[in-house]
């Protein structure tokens, strides 16, 4: 059986593709962080939303994220997601790889919903920067 987090992440990817950042914010904890790029972190939903708007603009409003292989390690109300994140966009001169090994941390609410607390599409590449 597929882990329910795979569907949550698929919905997030679709919201990014459709630039529906209000819906996207529903999948983040209030105190979440997003690694915008190595050395730059957005904190909280307001900053994260602004960051996604800027990221979308950077990619000429053509960013399409998808997930490849994915491993989900769950302990109680916390899950670590290690995923091959593939980015496609109408922009060829990118400073960072469009084929990433992302790490995401999700927390399960008391209502049973998974929300992203740490969104790091660069994964362990942060160590090299």
XYZ file of N, CA, C and O in Angstrom:
516
model
N 0.829 -1.182 0.000
C 0.000 0.000 0.000
C 0.877 1.250 0.000
O 1.867 1.328 0.716
N 0.490 2.231 -0.801
C 1.234 3.479 -0.892
C 1.047 4.296 0.391
O -0.047 4.352 0.945
N 2.110 4.926 0.839
C 2.023 5.779 2.024
C 1.218 7.027 1.681
O 1.386 7.604 0.605
N 0.356 7.454 2.596
C -0.502 8.612 2.345
C 0.299 9.891 2.084
O -0.182 10.814 1.423
N 1.524 9.964 2.554
C 2.352 11.144 2.322
C 2.680 11.340 0.841
O 2.859 12.465 0.388
N 2.741 10.252 0.097
C 3.010 10.378 -1.339
C 1.924 11.191 -2.020
O 2.202 12.011 -2.892
N 0.692 10.994 -1.602
C -0.436 11.751 -2.172
C -0.370 13.220 -1.740
O -0.650 14.121 -2.530
N -0.003 13.467 -0.499
C 0.144 14.843 -0.006
C 1.207 15.575 -0.827
O 0.995 16.708 -1.283
N 2.331 14.929 -1.047
C 3.413 15.546 -1.808
C 2.992 15.769 -3.253
O 3.316 16.807 -3.857
N 2.248 14.843 -3.812
C 1.736 15.006 -5.180
C 0.834 16.244 -5.264
O 0.898 17.013 -6.227
N -0.009 16.446 -4.252
C -0.891 17.621 -4.221
C -0.065 18.915 -4.098
O -0.410 19.926 -4.716
N 0.999 18.866 -3.321
C 1.878 20.040 -3.198
C 2.539 20.352 -4.535
O 2.599 21.523 -4.949
N 3.038 19.333 -5.213
C 3.670 19.535 -6.522
C 2.679 20.147 -7.514
O 3.030 21.050 -8.280
N 1.434 19.678 -7.487
C 0.413 20.217 -8.385
C 0.119 21.685 -8.056
O -0.011 22.516 -8.958
N 0.043 22.017 -6.772
C -0.202 23.402 -6.368
C 0.937 24.310 -6.834
O 0.703 25.438 -7.282
N 2.177 23.813 -6.777
C 3.321 24.600 -7.260
C 3.200 24.792 -8.764
O 3.353 25.909 -9.272
N 2.909 23.727 -9.477
C 2.763 23.811 -10.933
C 1.675 24.811 -11.315
O 1.837 25.599 -12.244
N 0.568 24.779 -10.590
C -0.567 25.654 -10.890
C -0.430 27.037 -10.250
O -1.321 27.868 -10.402
N 0.663 27.250 -9.525
C 0.916 28.506 -8.813
C -0.234 28.847 -7.864
O -0.599 30.004 -7.683
N -0.774 27.815 -7.231
C -1.838 27.971 -6.246
C -1.194 27.943 -4.862
O -1.275 26.960 -4.127
N -0.539 29.053 -4.515
C 0.269 29.082 -3.307
C -0.565 29.168 -2.032
O -0.095 28.759 -0.968
N -1.810 29.645 -2.130
C -2.684 29.631 -0.955
C -2.993 28.185 -0.556
O -2.900 27.825 0.618
N -3.338 27.356 -1.547
C -3.581 25.940 -1.274
C -2.302 25.276 -0.769
O -2.333 24.490 0.187
N -1.175 25.586 -1.389
C 0.103 24.999 -0.976
C 0.389 25.249 0.500
O 0.852 24.358 1.211
N 0.073 26.444 0.982
C 0.359 26.786 2.383
C -0.445 25.935 3.357
O -0.052 25.773 4.516
N -1.556 25.350 2.896
C -2.341 24.454 3.759
C -1.570 23.194 4.133
O -1.971 22.476 5.051
N -0.492 22.901 3.430
C 0.293 21.685 3.671
C 1.561 21.947 4.489
O 2.423 21.073 4.588
N 1.676 23.143 5.063
C 2.838 23.498 5.883
C 2.418 23.781 7.314
O 1.336 24.319 7.553
N 3.301 23.460 8.261
C 3.076 23.864 9.650
C 3.273 25.376 9.731
O 3.923 25.979 8.859
N 2.726 25.990 10.765
C 2.866 27.449 10.918
C 4.318 27.884 11.065
O 4.686 28.974 10.634
N 5.147 27.029 11.665
C 6.552 27.376 11.894
C 7.506 26.658 10.924
O 8.694 26.521 11.193
N 6.984 26.235 9.793
C 7.783 25.489 8.806
C 8.938 26.331 8.275
O 8.924 27.566 8.350
N 9.945 25.615 7.742
C 11.031 26.290 7.030
C 11.160 25.683 5.638
O 10.877 24.509 5.422
N 11.565 26.537 4.705
C 11.819 26.141 3.324
C 13.232 26.561 2.977
O 13.595 27.737 3.144
N 14.041 25.622 2.508
C 15.361 25.978 1.997
C 15.142 26.506 0.584
O 14.856 25.739 -0.338
N 15.210 27.821 0.432
C 15.000 28.462 -0.861
C 16.164 28.119 -1.784
O 15.983 27.744 -2.936
N 17.374 28.248 -1.244
C 18.607 27.822 -1.889
C 19.638 27.740 -0.783
O 19.417 28.268 0.314
N 20.748 27.070 -1.005
C 21.746 26.971 0.057
C 22.103 28.356 0.608
O 22.379 29.290 -0.149
N 21.986 28.490 1.928
C 22.268 29.758 2.583
C 21.064 30.674 2.717
O 21.166 31.745 3.317
N 19.909 30.280 2.178
C 18.705 31.119 2.259
C 17.518 30.271 2.693
O 17.144 29.325 2.004
N 16.946 30.627 3.845
C 15.819 29.890 4.401
C 14.642 30.831 4.599
O 14.801 31.943 5.109
N 13.455 30.386 4.200
C 12.209 31.098 4.481
C 11.581 30.433 5.695
O 11.533 29.204 5.776
N 11.096 31.258 6.640
C 10.521 30.740 7.877
C 9.068 31.189 8.011
O 8.783 32.374 7.896
N 8.188 30.238 8.252
C 6.777 30.547 8.423
C 6.058 30.641 7.091
O 6.666 30.845 6.046
N 4.743 30.468 7.147
C 3.943 30.398 5.925
C 4.043 31.656 5.065
O 4.091 31.561 3.840
N 4.067 32.829 5.686
C 4.112 34.070 4.911
C 5.397 34.159 4.089
O 5.359 34.440 2.886
N 6.543 33.904 4.726
C 7.818 33.932 4.004
C 7.895 32.828 2.950
O 8.426 33.042 1.861
N 7.382 31.658 3.287
C 7.422 30.536 2.347
C 6.591 30.853 1.107
O 7.020 30.607 -0.018
N 5.422 31.422 1.312
C 4.576 31.786 0.167
C 5.294 32.802 -0.718
O 5.332 32.653 -1.945
N 5.884 33.826 -0.118
C 6.635 34.828 -0.886
C 7.796 34.174 -1.632
O 8.073 34.518 -2.783
N 8.456 33.230 -0.992
C 9.583 32.537 -1.624
C 9.109 31.740 -2.836
O 9.751 31.771 -3.892
N 7.982 31.038 -2.708
C 7.470 30.265 -3.841
C 7.056 31.169 -5.001
O 7.251 30.810 -6.161
N 6.512 32.326 -4.703
C 6.164 33.278 -5.761
C 7.437 33.719 -6.492
O 7.479 33.754 -7.726
N 8.504 34.005 -5.738
C 9.779 34.409 -6.341
C 10.420 33.264 -7.125
O 10.961 33.470 -8.210
N 10.345 32.051 -6.584
C 10.906 30.882 -7.267
C 10.177 30.665 -8.590
O 10.797 30.421 -9.624
N 8.866 30.772 -8.552
C 8.069 30.605 -9.761
C 8.468 31.636 -10.819
O 8.658 31.305 -11.996
N 8.622 32.872 -10.391
C 9.027 33.930 -11.317
C 10.424 33.642 -11.883
O 10.663 33.822 -13.078
N 11.346 33.182 -11.024
C 12.707 32.849 -11.460
C 12.678 31.819 -12.594
O 13.453 31.892 -13.537
N 11.741 30.862 -12.486
C 11.621 29.810 -13.503
C 10.620 30.184 -14.598
O 10.039 29.317 -15.236
N 10.417 31.468 -14.808
C 9.529 31.964 -15.870
C 8.120 31.406 -15.761
O 7.458 31.155 -16.766
N 7.658 31.182 -14.536
C 6.323 30.653 -14.255
C 6.048 29.334 -14.988
O 4.921 29.073 -15.409
N 7.078 28.502 -15.121
C 6.925 27.215 -15.818
C 7.404 26.035 -14.967
O 7.604 24.948 -15.495
N 7.592 26.234 -13.672
C 8.149 25.186 -12.820
C 7.151 24.039 -12.624
O 5.999 24.258 -12.265
N 7.639 22.814 -12.891
C 6.830 21.605 -12.699
C 7.659 20.601 -11.892
O 8.560 19.952 -12.429
N 7.383 20.485 -10.587
C 8.092 19.484 -9.786
C 7.374 18.136 -9.828
O 6.134 18.079 -9.853
N 8.145 17.065 -9.864
C 7.609 15.712 -9.738
C 8.562 14.911 -8.863
O 9.721 15.294 -8.680
N 8.069 13.794 -8.358
C 8.872 12.945 -7.485
C 9.185 11.632 -8.187
O 8.317 11.062 -8.846
N 10.416 11.192 -8.020
C 10.811 9.883 -8.513
C 10.766 8.898 -7.355
O 9.777 8.811 -6.630
N 11.855 8.176 -7.165
C 11.939 7.227 -6.050
C 11.783 7.966 -4.730
O 12.278 9.078 -4.569
N 11.080 7.323 -3.782
C 10.811 7.968 -2.507
C 10.870 6.945 -1.388
O 10.338 5.845 -1.526
N 11.526 7.329 -0.297
C 11.569 6.501 0.910
C 10.959 7.325 2.033
O 11.306 8.502 2.205
N 10.047 6.729 2.789
C 9.401 7.408 3.902
C 9.717 6.643 5.178
O 9.425 5.449 5.290
N 10.337 7.337 6.132
C 10.679 6.763 7.426
C 9.795 7.444 8.463
O 9.893 8.649 8.674
N 8.920 6.670 9.090
C 7.925 7.235 9.999
C 8.153 6.759 11.419
O 8.383 5.567 11.659
N 8.102 7.708 12.370
C 8.201 7.396 13.794
C 7.150 8.233 14.515
O 7.290 9.455 14.639
N 6.089 7.597 14.928
C 5.015 8.323 15.617
C 4.396 9.368 14.709
O 3.920 9.062 13.626
N 4.435 10.626 15.160
C 3.807 11.704 14.394
C 4.802 12.452 13.501
O 4.514 13.548 13.027
N 5.968 11.857 13.271
C 7.010 12.495 12.463
C 7.426 11.558 11.341
O 7.550 10.351 11.545
N 7.644 12.140 10.157
C 8.107 11.338 9.024
C 9.211 12.088 8.287
O 9.110 13.293 8.047
N 10.258 11.347 7.959
C 11.329 11.851 7.106
C 11.087 11.279 5.718
O 10.937 10.068 5.557
N 11.027 12.168 4.729
C 10.838 11.743 3.350
C 12.127 12.039 2.604
O 12.618 13.168 2.605
N 12.687 11.010 1.991
C 13.873 11.148 1.141
C 13.382 10.857 -0.270
O 12.848 9.780 -0.527
N 13.533 11.833 -1.148
C 12.904 11.706 -2.451
C 13.784 12.223 -3.580
O 14.503 13.208 -3.414
N 13.685 11.554 -4.709
C 14.276 12.083 -5.925
C 13.259 13.101 -6.442
O 12.166 12.748 -6.870
N 13.611 14.363 -6.340
C 12.731 15.438 -6.793
C 13.237 15.946 -8.130
O 14.399 16.355 -8.246
N 12.380 15.889 -9.118
C 12.734 16.313 -10.470
C 12.024 17.613 -10.780
O 10.804 17.717 -10.612
N 12.791 18.602 -11.200
C 12.219 19.896 -11.553
C 12.339 20.097 -13.051
O 13.388 19.852 -13.636
N 11.250 20.554 -13.648
C 11.250 20.878 -15.073
C 10.783 22.315 -15.197
O 9.866 22.738 -14.481
N 11.430 23.073 -16.089
C 11.037 24.469 -16.295
C 11.591 24.948 -17.623
O 12.538 24.378 -18.171
N 11.002 26.014 -18.101
C 11.437 26.642 -19.343
C 12.559 27.628 -19.031
O 12.423 28.831 -19.221
N 13.639 27.094 -18.446
C 14.815 27.905 -18.082
C 15.998 26.959 -18.049
O 15.990 25.982 -17.320
N 17.011 27.243 -18.827
C 18.131 26.307 -18.974
C 19.387 26.675 -18.192
O 20.278 25.862 -18.043
N 19.500 27.903 -17.718
C 20.736 28.349 -17.078
C 20.613 28.351 -15.556
O 20.763 29.361 -14.897
N 20.347 27.180 -14.982
C 20.139 27.071 -13.548
C 21.444 26.833 -12.817
O 22.282 26.059 -13.251
N 21.571 27.508 -11.678
C 22.764 27.374 -10.851
C 22.806 26.019 -10.141
O 23.866 25.483 -9.875
N 21.626 25.453 -9.856
C 21.538 24.202 -9.105
C 20.892 23.116 -9.954
O 20.131 23.397 -10.872
N 21.192 21.884 -9.613
C 20.674 20.731 -10.346
C 19.138 20.710 -10.313
O 18.518 21.067 -9.317
N 18.564 20.253 -11.401
C 17.117 20.094 -11.476
C 16.713 18.659 -11.109
O 15.545 18.319 -11.101
N 17.690 17.804 -10.832
C 17.476 16.428 -10.378
C 18.069 16.349 -8.978
O 19.278 16.280 -8.801
N 17.216 16.406 -7.982
C 17.671 16.558 -6.602
C 17.331 15.354 -5.747
O 16.443 14.578 -6.063
N 18.032 15.227 -4.653
C 17.775 14.205 -3.639
C 17.279 14.946 -2.402
O 18.042 15.308 -1.525
N 15.990 15.195 -2.375
C 15.380 16.042 -1.357
C 15.176 15.322 -0.034
O 15.060 14.096 0.008
N 15.122 16.127 1.031
C 14.735 15.633 2.352
C 13.630 16.543 2.878
O 13.751 17.764 2.861
N 12.545 15.923 3.289
C 11.409 16.652 3.839
C 11.059 16.038 5.192
O 11.145 14.825 5.362
N 10.645 16.880 6.127
C 10.166 16.388 7.416
C 8.706 16.804 7.551
O 8.369 17.981 7.383
N 7.858 15.819 7.827
C 6.424 16.057 8.007
C 6.022 15.710 9.426
O 6.572 14.789 10.032
N 5.049 16.466 9.943
C 4.464 16.207 11.259
C 2.984 15.901 11.063
O 2.319 16.543 10.243
N 2.484 14.936 11.809
C 1.062 14.583 11.738
C 0.318 15.356 12.825
O 0.718 15.348 13.990
N -0.760 16.038 12.431
C -1.562 16.795 13.382
C -2.441 15.854 14.194
O -2.599 14.676 13.853
N -3.077 16.393 15.230
C -3.991 15.584 16.047
C -5.213 15.151 15.239
O -5.897 14.201 15.604
N -5.471 15.849 14.102
C -6.569 15.461 13.203
C -6.118 14.430 12.162
O -6.900 14.025 11.307
N -4.843 14.037 12.218
C -4.350 13.013 11.308
C -3.834 13.532 9.974
O -3.564 12.747 9.075
N -3.686 14.853 9.836
C -3.175 15.434 8.594
C -1.651 15.559 8.658
O -1.106 15.966 9.684
N -1.002 15.250 7.549
C 0.445 15.428 7.461
C 0.750 16.832 6.952
O 0.232 17.255 5.914
N 1.599 17.563 7.686
C 2.017 18.907 7.290
C 3.536 18.960 7.232
O 4.229 18.373 8.074
N 4.047 19.682 6.254
C 5.492 19.799 6.081
C 6.064 20.798 7.085
O 5.597 21.934 7.169
N 7.074 20.368 7.825
C 7.759 21.238 8.783
C 9.100 21.718 8.213
O 9.515 22.839 8.475
N 9.767 20.861 7.447
C 11.049 21.210 6.831
C 11.013 20.769 5.373
O 10.816 19.599 5.076
N 11.183 21.734 4.479
C 11.145 21.498 3.033
C 12.537 21.817 2.486
O 12.910 22.968 2.359
N 13.290 20.772 2.192
C 14.669 20.930 1.734
C 14.871 20.135 0.449
O 15.257 18.972 0.480
N 14.607 20.767 -0.687
C 14.753 20.056 -1.959
C 16.218 19.810 -2.318
O 16.502 19.036 -3.222
N 17.134 20.433 -1.600
C 18.572 20.248 -1.889
C 19.160 19.056 -1.137
O 20.265 18.625 -1.451
N 18.430 18.546 -0.147
C 18.907 17.387 0.600
C 20.288 17.593 1.185
O 20.603 18.672 1.692
N 21.130 16.583 1.074
C 22.472 16.657 1.645
C 23.425 17.537 0.847
O 24.542 17.797 1.293
N 22.995 18.041 -0.302
C 23.828 18.978 -1.059
C 24.148 20.233 -0.248
O 25.115 20.926 -0.529
N 23.332 20.524 0.764
C 23.590 21.676 1.615
C 24.964 21.580 2.284
O 25.591 22.592 2.558
N 25.411 20.360 2.510
C 26.716 20.157 3.150
C 27.841 20.658 2.245
O 28.841 21.183 2.724
N 27.669 20.542 0.953
C 28.707 20.909 -0.009
C 28.753 22.396 -0.319
O 29.645 22.835 -1.049
N 27.798 23.178 0.143
C 27.706 24.595 -0.250
C 28.293 25.496 0.797
O 28.284 25.313 1.924
